[in-house]
């Protein structure tokens, strides 16, 4: 069961913000740099997404509709149902973060990696993850406006304007310029991946620094964090079961059900962190905590499931090769998030 090295970096960044939070002029500089980093992230997302591949993937529309329904309908409904756990298991702020978690899009890289390990429909997983990320740029802010209301750190029409300017406009610019820069982005994918992760670390440092300065971390106790972990484990278990057995009820074959399970039960840390920074402002550090914990949990659980599915596909005579392949692909998944 892998521990994502990137999660360790994120936790290290949180620790740095706790020990040396940005204040005064430094806070203004990091805030401006964080805003620019978010815009650049979504510019790269737009430049990477192949419009042709996305259009071709529409042929398997039933699978993609199923994944989108899991991501943006069933997940939010479960998040709303968790409102009954306040204040016994969750504080109001932790519940807001949990609800936000249920609104963000699915992952791309780790969904593909785990689908590959389990020998499922990899092209479907690629398209499903891409569609979810694309739809999330629009759907997640709209759902947040409808479901979070004033709890989203003063969520208002201004927040929607920020979403458009910081997320949607750079994404569309990347799509428009993909014709000229797509080759460069593909050739330097590894280097730009470091830029991605470095930008997100900057966003996390800025958010948690502001949270430390405002003293909001005094609102969270170890007992509450334990309650949050229990709730998130139950949420993940329900979604894994619904996507697997629901796919069978809808008539999908084994390969498609694997793609549905891994794309429909996961949430994207890479997309969620920048969105939370824009939507929640000073409350972003608490808002992203449930997402960070859920991200690591989903990687660990899905790694085990994917490995078992690979053995199921090959039968008892498969030998040790699938395990070796799974270790390689899990490494890709944990690095990508």
PDB file of N, CA and C in Angstrom, residues 233-316:
ATOM      1  N   UNK A 233     -13.356   7.157   5.152  1.00  0.00           N
ATOM      2  CA  UNK A 233     -13.216   5.736   4.828  1.00  0.00           C
ATOM      3  C   UNK A 233     -14.573   5.154   4.423  1.00  0.00           C
ATOM      4  N   UNK A 234     -15.621   5.536   5.131  1.00  0.00           N
ATOM      5  CA  UNK A 234     -16.962   5.063   4.787  1.00  0.00           C
ATOM      6  C   UNK A 234     -17.394   5.602   3.425  1.00  0.00           C
ATOM      7  N   UNK A 235     -17.093   6.861   3.149  1.00  0.00           N
ATOM      8  CA  UNK A 235     -17.441   7.464   1.871  1.00  0.00           C
ATOM      9  C   UNK A 235     -16.762   6.738   0.714  1.00  0.00           C
ATOM     10  N   UNK A 236     -15.466   6.465   0.866  1.00  0.00           N
ATOM     11  CA  UNK A 236     -14.732   5.769  -0.186  1.00  0.00           C
ATOM     12  C   UNK A 236     -15.270   4.352  -0.385  1.00  0.00           C
ATOM     13  N   UNK A 237     -15.563   3.652   0.707  1.00  0.00           N
ATOM     14  CA  UNK A 237     -16.083   2.288   0.600  1.00  0.00           C
ATOM     15  C   UNK A 237     -17.422   2.267  -0.142  1.00  0.00           C
ATOM     16  N   UNK A 238     -18.288   3.216   0.173  1.00  0.00           N
ATOM     17  CA  UNK A 238     -19.593   3.277  -0.499  1.00  0.00           C
ATOM     18  C   UNK A 238     -19.424   3.529  -1.993  1.00  0.00           C
ATOM     19  N   UNK A 239     -18.531   4.459  -2.364  1.00  0.00           N
ATOM     20  CA  UNK A 239     -18.354   4.782  -3.779  1.00  0.00           C
ATOM     21  C   UNK A 239     -17.698   3.640  -4.544  1.00  0.00           C
ATOM     22  N   UNK A 240     -16.751   2.951  -3.928  1.00  0.00           N
ATOM     23  CA  UNK A 240     -16.123   1.801  -4.590  1.00  0.00           C
ATOM     24  C   UNK A 240     -17.155   0.705  -4.842  1.00  0.00           C
ATOM     25  N   UNK A 241     -18.040   0.475  -3.889  1.00  0.00           N
ATOM     26  CA  UNK A 241     -19.072  -0.549  -4.055  1.00  0.00           C
ATOM     27  C   UNK A 241     -20.103  -0.123  -5.107  1.00  0.00           C
ATOM     28  N   UNK A 242     -20.529   1.134  -5.057  1.00  0.00           N
ATOM     29  CA  UNK A 242     -21.535   1.607  -6.009  1.00  0.00           C
ATOM     30  C   UNK A 242     -21.014   1.573  -7.447  1.00  0.00           C
ATOM     31  N   UNK A 243     -19.777   1.999  -7.648  1.00  0.00           N
ATOM     32  CA  UNK A 243     -19.240   2.037  -9.011  1.00  0.00           C
ATOM     33  C   UNK A 243     -19.031   0.625  -9.565  1.00  0.00           C
ATOM     34  N   UNK A 244     -18.653  -0.323  -8.712  1.00  0.00           N
ATOM     35  CA  UNK A 244     -18.401  -1.680  -9.190  1.00  0.00           C
ATOM     36  C   UNK A 244     -19.710  -2.435  -9.452  1.00  0.00           C
ATOM     37  N   UNK A 245     -20.561  -2.502  -8.451  1.00  0.00           N
ATOM     38  CA  UNK A 245     -21.804  -3.262  -8.600  1.00  0.00           C
ATOM     39  C   UNK A 245     -22.843  -2.495  -9.427  1.00  0.00           C
ATOM     40  N   UNK A 246     -22.798  -1.169  -9.369  1.00  0.00           N
ATOM     41  CA  UNK A 246     -23.676  -0.377 -10.218  1.00  0.00           C
ATOM     42  C   UNK A 246     -23.343  -0.545 -11.687  1.00  0.00           C
ATOM     43  N   UNK A 247     -22.023  -0.628 -11.987  1.00  0.00           N
ATOM     44  CA  UNK A 247     -21.612  -0.867 -13.371  1.00  0.00           C
ATOM     45  C   UNK A 247     -22.131  -2.186 -13.888  1.00  0.00           C
ATOM     46  N   UNK A 248     -22.120  -3.205 -13.038  1.00  0.00           N
ATOM     47  CA  UNK A 248     -22.659  -4.503 -13.452  1.00  0.00           C
ATOM     48  C   UNK A 248     -24.162  -4.420 -13.678  1.00  0.00           C
ATOM     49  N   UNK A 249     -24.872  -3.713 -12.818  1.00  0.00           N
ATOM     50  CA  UNK A 249     -26.322  -3.572 -12.974  1.00  0.00           C
ATOM     51  C   UNK A 249     -26.682  -2.830 -14.259  1.00  0.00           C
ATOM     52  N   UNK A 250     -25.794  -1.932 -14.696  1.00  0.00           N
ATOM     53  CA  UNK A 250     -26.047  -1.173 -15.924  1.00  0.00           C
ATOM     54  C   UNK A 250     -25.619  -1.926 -17.181  1.00  0.00           C
ATOM     55  N   UNK A 251     -25.079  -3.127 -17.017  1.00  0.00           N
ATOM     56  CA  UNK A 251     -24.739  -3.965 -18.157  1.00  0.00           C
ATOM     57  C   UNK A 251     -23.348  -3.779 -18.720  1.00  0.00           C
ATOM     58  N   UNK A 252     -22.451  -3.129 -17.988  1.00  0.00           N
ATOM     59  CA  UNK A 252     -21.080  -2.950 -18.461  1.00  0.00           C
ATOM     60  C   UNK A 252     -20.270  -4.219 -18.224  1.00  0.00           C
ATOM     61  N   UNK A 253     -19.320  -4.488 -19.126  1.00  0.00           N
ATOM     62  CA  UNK A 253     -18.425  -5.627 -18.970  1.00  0.00           C
ATOM     63  C   UNK A 253     -17.345  -5.349 -17.947  1.00  0.00           C
ATOM     64  N   UNK A 254     -16.541  -6.369 -17.680  1.00  0.00           N
ATOM     65  CA  UNK A 254     -15.513  -6.262 -16.651  1.00  0.00           C
ATOM     66  C   UNK A 254     -14.549  -5.105 -16.899  1.00  0.00           C
ATOM     67  N   UNK A 255     -14.016  -4.966 -18.119  1.00  0.00           N
ATOM     68  CA  UNK A 255     -13.032  -3.929 -18.410  1.00  0.00           C
ATOM     69  C   UNK A 255     -13.612  -2.535 -18.193  1.00  0.00           C
ATOM     70  N   UNK A 256     -14.863  -2.340 -18.623  1.00  0.00           N
ATOM     71  CA  UNK A 256     -15.509  -1.043 -18.444  1.00  0.00           C
ATOM     72  C   UNK A 256     -15.805  -0.767 -16.971  1.00  0.00           C
ATOM     73  N   UNK A 257     -16.194  -1.797 -16.241  1.00  0.00           N
ATOM     74  CA  UNK A 257     -16.494  -1.615 -14.817  1.00  0.00           C
ATOM     75  C   UNK A 257     -15.246  -1.195 -14.042  1.00  0.00           C
ATOM     76  N   UNK A 258     -14.098  -1.710 -14.442  1.00  0.00           N
ATOM     77  CA  UNK A 258     -12.850  -1.309 -13.790  1.00  0.00           C
ATOM     78  C   UNK A 258     -12.585   0.179 -14.028  1.00  0.00           C
ATOM     79  N   UNK A 259     -12.763   0.627 -15.267  1.00  0.00           N
ATOM     80  CA  UNK A 259     -12.566   2.044 -15.574  1.00  0.00           C
ATOM     81  C   UNK A 259     -13.556   2.910 -14.793  1.00  0.00           C
ATOM     82  N   UNK A 260     -14.807   2.456 -14.706  1.00  0.00           N
ATOM     83  CA  UNK A 260     -15.823   3.203 -13.968  1.00  0.00           C
ATOM     84  C   UNK A 260     -15.472   3.276 -12.490  1.00  0.00           C
ATOM     85  N   UNK A 261     -15.004   2.155 -11.932  1.00  0.00           N
ATOM     86  CA  UNK A 261     -14.690   2.143 -10.504  1.00  0.00           C
ATOM     87  C   UNK A 261     -13.549   3.089 -10.163  1.00  0.00           C
ATOM     88  N   UNK A 262     -12.481   3.055 -10.941  1.00  0.00           N
ATOM     89  CA  UNK A 262     -11.324   3.869 -10.589  1.00  0.00           C
ATOM     90  C   UNK A 262     -11.506   5.340 -10.962  1.00  0.00           C
ATOM     91  N   UNK A 263     -12.257   5.627 -12.022  1.00  0.00           N
ATOM     92  CA  UNK A 263     -12.490   7.024 -12.395  1.00  0.00           C
ATOM     93  C   UNK A 263     -13.655   7.631 -11.619  1.00  0.00           C
ATOM     94  N   UNK A 264     -14.613   6.798 -11.219  1.00  0.00           N
ATOM     95  CA  UNK A 264     -15.812   7.321 -10.568  1.00  0.00           C
ATOM     96  C   UNK A 264     -15.749   7.401  -9.064  1.00  0.00           C
ATOM     97  N   UNK A 265     -14.718   6.810  -8.455  1.00  0.00           N
ATOM     98  CA  UNK A 265     -14.637   6.789  -6.985  1.00  0.00           C
ATOM     99  C   UNK A 265     -13.538   7.693  -6.448  1.00  0.00           C
ATOM    100  N   UNK A 266     -12.872   8.453  -7.314  1.00  0.00           N
ATOM    101  CA  UNK A 266     -11.686   9.203  -6.901  1.00  0.00           C
ATOM    102  C   UNK A 266     -11.886  10.700  -7.090  1.00  0.00           C
ATOM    103  N   UNK A 267     -11.089  11.456  -6.350  1.00  0.00           N
ATOM    104  CA  UNK A 267     -11.145  12.905  -6.401  1.00  0.00           C
ATOM    105  C   UNK A 267      -9.751  13.467  -6.632  1.00  0.00           C
ATOM    106  N   UNK A 268      -9.681  14.554  -7.393  1.00  0.00           N
ATOM    107  CA  UNK A 268      -8.407  15.105  -7.836  1.00  0.00           C
ATOM    108  C   UNK A 268      -7.866  16.142  -6.853  1.00  0.00           C
ATOM    109  N   UNK A 269      -6.713  15.839  -6.286  1.00  0.00           N
ATOM    110  CA  UNK A 269      -6.018  16.807  -5.429  1.00  0.00           C
ATOM    111  C   UNK A 269      -5.489  17.969  -6.267  1.00  0.00           C
ATOM    112  N   UNK A 270      -4.990  17.651  -7.470  1.00  0.00           N
ATOM    113  CA  UNK A 270      -4.386  18.685  -8.324  1.00  0.00           C
ATOM    114  C   UNK A 270      -5.400  19.742  -8.740  1.00  0.00           C
ATOM    115  N   UNK A 271      -6.644  19.341  -9.004  1.00  0.00           N
ATOM    116  CA  UNK A 271      -7.683  20.310  -9.368  1.00  0.00           C
ATOM    117  C   UNK A 271      -8.315  20.944  -8.137  1.00  0.00           C
ATOM    118  N   UNK A 272      -8.492  20.155  -7.079  1.00  0.00           N
ATOM    119  CA  UNK A 272      -9.202  20.641  -5.910  1.00  0.00           C
ATOM    120  C   UNK A 272      -8.463  21.705  -5.122  1.00  0.00           C
ATOM    121  N   UNK A 273      -7.134  21.565  -4.974  1.00  0.00           N
ATOM    122  CA  UNK A 273      -6.383  22.533  -4.185  1.00  0.00           C
ATOM    123  C   UNK A 273      -6.451  23.950  -4.764  1.00  0.00           C
ATOM    124  N   UNK A 274      -6.186  24.146  -6.065  1.00  0.00           N
ATOM    125  CA  UNK A 274      -6.297  25.509  -6.599  1.00  0.00           C
ATOM    126  C   UNK A 274      -7.714  26.056  -6.514  1.00  0.00           C
ATOM    127  N   UNK A 275      -8.717  25.207  -6.765  1.00  0.00           N
ATOM    128  CA  UNK A 275     -10.100  25.673  -6.675  1.00  0.00           C
ATOM    129  C   UNK A 275     -10.443  26.118  -5.260  1.00  0.00           C
ATOM    130  N   UNK A 276     -10.007  25.351  -4.270  1.00  0.00           N
ATOM    131  CA  UNK A 276     -10.282  25.711  -2.875  1.00  0.00           C
ATOM    132  C   UNK A 276      -9.632  27.038  -2.518  1.00  0.00           C
ATOM    133  N   UNK A 277      -8.430  27.265  -3.031  1.00  0.00           N
ATOM    134  CA  UNK A 277      -7.744  28.525  -2.762  1.00  0.00           C
ATOM    135  C   UNK A 277      -8.547  29.712  -3.266  1.00  0.00           C
ATOM    136  N   UNK A 278      -9.172  29.552  -4.436  1.00  0.00           N
ATOM    137  CA  UNK A 278      -9.974  30.629  -5.009  1.00  0.00           C
ATOM    138  C   UNK A 278     -11.306  30.765  -4.278  1.00  0.00           C
ATOM    139  N   UNK A 279     -11.941  29.642  -3.961  1.00  0.00           N
ATOM    140  CA  UNK A 279     -13.291  29.662  -3.407  1.00  0.00           C
ATOM    141  C   UNK A 279     -13.345  30.035  -1.933  1.00  0.00           C
ATOM    142  N   UNK A 280     -12.354  29.600  -1.151  1.00  0.00           N
ATOM    143  CA  UNK A 280     -12.454  29.721   0.293  1.00  0.00           C
ATOM    144  C   UNK A 280     -11.585  30.811   0.904  1.00  0.00           C
ATOM    145  N   UNK A 281     -10.603  31.289   0.186  1.00  0.00           N
ATOM    146  CA  UNK A 281      -9.770  32.352   0.720  1.00  0.00           C
ATOM    147  C   UNK A 281      -9.067  31.936   1.996  1.00  0.00           C
ATOM    148  N   UNK A 282      -9.307  32.680   3.094  1.00  0.00           N
ATOM    149  CA  UNK A 282      -8.615  32.434   4.354  1.00  0.00           C
ATOM    150  C   UNK A 282      -8.976  31.089   4.968  1.00  0.00           C
ATOM    151  N   UNK A 283     -10.130  30.526   4.602  1.00  0.00           N
ATOM    152  CA  UNK A 283     -10.554  29.236   5.149  1.00  0.00           C
ATOM    153  C   UNK A 283     -10.055  28.056   4.313  1.00  0.00           C
ATOM    154  N   UNK A 284      -9.228  28.302   3.317  1.00  0.00           N
ATOM    155  CA  UNK A 284      -8.836  27.240   2.380  1.00  0.00           C
ATOM    156  C   UNK A 284      -8.055  26.127   3.061  1.00  0.00           C
ATOM    157  N   UNK A 285      -7.269  26.453   4.084  1.00  0.00           N
ATOM    158  CA  UNK A 285      -6.441  25.416   4.709  1.00  0.00           C
ATOM    159  C   UNK A 285      -7.303  24.326   5.341  1.00  0.00           C
ATOM    160  N   UNK A 286      -8.366  24.692   6.025  1.00  0.00           N
ATOM    161  CA  UNK A 286      -9.266  23.692   6.585  1.00  0.00           C
ATOM    162  C   UNK A 286     -10.088  23.010   5.498  1.00  0.00           C
ATOM    163  N   UNK A 287     -10.415  23.759   4.457  1.00  0.00           N
ATOM    164  CA  UNK A 287     -11.253  23.208   3.391  1.00  0.00           C
ATOM    165  C   UNK A 287     -10.544  22.108   2.616  1.00  0.00           C
ATOM    166  N   UNK A 288      -9.220  22.206   2.469  1.00  0.00           N
ATOM    167  CA  UNK A 288      -8.498  21.212   1.666  1.00  0.00           C
ATOM    168  C   UNK A 288      -8.004  20.035   2.500  1.00  0.00           C
ATOM    169  N   UNK A 289      -8.072  20.143   3.825  1.00  0.00           N
ATOM    170  CA  UNK A 289      -7.592  19.043   4.669  1.00  0.00           C
ATOM    171  C   UNK A 289      -8.322  17.725   4.380  1.00  0.00           C
ATOM    172  N   UNK A 290      -9.661  17.702   4.306  1.00  0.00           N
ATOM    173  CA  UNK A 290     -10.340  16.443   3.959  1.00  0.00           C
ATOM    174  C   UNK A 290      -9.919  15.895   2.602  1.00  0.00           C
ATOM    175  N   UNK A 291      -9.688  16.772   1.622  1.00  0.00           N
ATOM    176  CA  UNK A 291      -9.280  16.326   0.296  1.00  0.00           C
ATOM    177  C   UNK A 291      -7.891  15.703   0.331  1.00  0.00           C
ATOM    178  N   UNK A 292      -6.966  16.282   1.077  1.00  0.00           N
ATOM    179  CA  UNK A 292      -5.617  15.726   1.174  1.00  0.00           C
ATOM    180  C   UNK A 292      -5.635  14.344   1.816  1.00  0.00           C
ATOM    181  N   UNK A 293      -6.432  14.174   2.866  1.00  0.00           N
ATOM    182  CA  UNK A 293      -6.527  12.876   3.525  1.00  0.00           C
ATOM    183  C   UNK A 293      -7.198  11.846   2.619  1.00  0.00           C
ATOM    184  N   UNK A 294      -8.252  12.253   1.930  1.00  0.00           N
ATOM    185  CA  UNK A 294      -8.970  11.345   1.049  1.00  0.00           C
ATOM    186  C   UNK A 294      -8.087  10.905  -0.110  1.00  0.00           C
ATOM    187  N   UNK A 295      -7.258  11.819  -0.606  1.00  0.00           N
ATOM    188  CA  UNK A 295      -6.370  11.510  -1.723  1.00  0.00           C
ATOM    189  C   UNK A 295      -5.437  10.349  -1.370  1.00  0.00           C
ATOM    190  N   UNK A 296      -4.797  10.446  -0.198  1.00  0.00           N
ATOM    191  CA  UNK A 296      -3.892   9.373   0.204  1.00  0.00           C
ATOM    192  C   UNK A 296      -4.662   8.074   0.447  1.00  0.00           C
ATOM    193  N   UNK A 297      -5.823   8.171   1.053  1.00  0.00           N
ATOM    194  CA  UNK A 297      -6.623   6.987   1.335  1.00  0.00           C
ATOM    195  C   UNK A 297      -7.034   6.277   0.044  1.00  0.00           C
ATOM    196  N   UNK A 298      -7.462   7.039  -0.950  1.00  0.00           N
ATOM    197  CA  UNK A 298      -7.918   6.417  -2.190  1.00  0.00           C
ATOM    198  C   UNK A 298      -6.761   5.737  -2.924  1.00  0.00           C
ATOM    199  N   UNK A 299      -5.559   6.305  -2.848  1.00  0.00           N
ATOM    200  CA  UNK A 299      -4.400   5.677  -3.478  1.00  0.00           C
ATOM    201  C   UNK A 299      -4.079   4.338  -2.835  1.00  0.00           C
ATOM    202  N   UNK A 300      -4.086   4.305  -1.520  1.00  0.00           N
ATOM    203  CA  UNK A 300      -3.737   3.083  -0.807  1.00  0.00           C
ATOM    204  C   UNK A 300      -4.752   1.975  -1.072  1.00  0.00           C
ATOM    205  N   UNK A 301      -6.030   2.314  -0.990  1.00  0.00           N
ATOM    206  CA  UNK A 301      -7.077   1.303  -1.172  1.00  0.00           C
ATOM    207  C   UNK A 301      -7.139   0.835  -2.624  1.00  0.00           C
ATOM    208  N   UNK A 302      -7.079   1.784  -3.565  1.00  0.00           N
ATOM    209  CA  UNK A 302      -7.188   1.416  -4.981  1.00  0.00           C
ATOM    210  C   UNK A 302      -5.973   0.621  -5.448  1.00  0.00           C
ATOM    211  N   UNK A 303      -4.806   0.831  -4.839  1.00  0.00           N
ATOM    212  CA  UNK A 303      -3.630   0.033  -5.196  1.00  0.00           C
ATOM    213  C   UNK A 303      -3.872  -1.440  -4.887  1.00  0.00           C
ATOM    214  N   UNK A 304      -4.472  -1.721  -3.731  1.00  0.00           N
ATOM    215  CA  UNK A 304      -4.768  -3.103  -3.352  1.00  0.00           C
ATOM    216  C   UNK A 304      -5.817  -3.705  -4.276  1.00  0.00           C
ATOM    217  N   UNK A 305      -6.883  -2.944  -4.553  1.00  0.00           N
ATOM    218  CA  UNK A 305      -7.955  -3.437  -5.418  1.00  0.00           C
ATOM    219  C   UNK A 305      -7.432  -3.718  -6.821  1.00  0.00           C
ATOM    220  N   UNK A 306      -6.629  -2.789  -7.364  1.00  0.00           N
ATOM    221  CA  UNK A 306      -6.121  -2.950  -8.720  1.00  0.00           C
ATOM    222  C   UNK A 306      -5.246  -4.192  -8.838  1.00  0.00           C
ATOM    223  N   UNK A 307      -4.420  -4.439  -7.835  1.00  0.00           N
ATOM    224  CA  UNK A 307      -3.553  -5.607  -7.873  1.00  0.00           C
ATOM    225  C   UNK A 307      -4.375  -6.892  -7.860  1.00  0.00           C
ATOM    226  N   UNK A 308      -5.420  -6.929  -7.049  1.00  0.00           N
ATOM    227  CA  UNK A 308      -6.281  -8.112  -7.006  1.00  0.00           C
ATOM    228  C   UNK A 308      -7.023  -8.307  -8.331  1.00  0.00           C
ATOM    229  N   UNK A 309      -7.468  -7.216  -8.916  1.00  0.00           N
ATOM    230  CA  UNK A 309      -8.165  -7.324 -10.200  1.00  0.00           C
ATOM    231  C   UNK A 309      -7.234  -7.875 -11.279  1.00  0.00           C
ATOM    232  N   UNK A 310      -5.958  -7.509 -11.230  1.00  0.00           N
ATOM    233  CA  UNK A 310      -5.013  -8.003 -12.233  1.00  0.00           C
ATOM    234  C   UNK A 310      -4.859  -9.518 -12.118  1.00  0.00           C
ATOM    235  N   UNK A 311      -4.834 -10.046 -10.912  1.00  0.00           N
ATOM    236  CA  UNK A 311      -4.750 -11.495 -10.723  1.00  0.00           C
ATOM    237  C   UNK A 311      -6.033 -12.181 -11.165  1.00  0.00           C
ATOM    238  N   UNK A 312      -7.172 -11.545 -10.918  1.00  0.00           N
ATOM    239  CA  UNK A 312      -8.450 -12.109 -11.353  1.00  0.00           C
ATOM    240  C   UNK A 312      -8.502 -12.237 -12.870  1.00  0.00           C
ATOM    241  N   UNK A 313      -7.903 -11.245 -13.561  1.00  0.00           N
ATOM    242  CA  UNK A 313      -7.962 -11.237 -15.022  1.00  0.00           C
ATOM    243  C   UNK A 313      -7.102 -12.343 -15.633  1.00  0.00           C
ATOM    244  N   UNK A 314      -5.948 -12.637 -14.998  1.00  0.00           N
ATOM    245  CA  UNK A 314      -5.013 -13.588 -15.585  1.00  0.00           C
ATOM    246  C   UNK A 314      -5.182 -15.005 -15.064  1.00  0.00           C
ATOM    247  N   UNK A 315      -5.862 -15.146 -13.908  1.00  0.00           N
ATOM    248  CA  UNK A 315      -6.088 -16.482 -13.379  1.00  0.00           C
ATOM    249  C   UNK A 315      -4.945 -16.929 -12.497  1.00  0.00           C
ATOM    250  N   UNK A 316      -5.042 -18.127 -11.911  1.00  0.00           N
ATOM    251  CA  UNK A 316      -4.057 -18.594 -10.937  1.00  0.00           C
ATOM    252  C   UNK A 316      -2.682 -18.841 -11.507  1.00  0.00           C
TER     253      UNK A 316
END
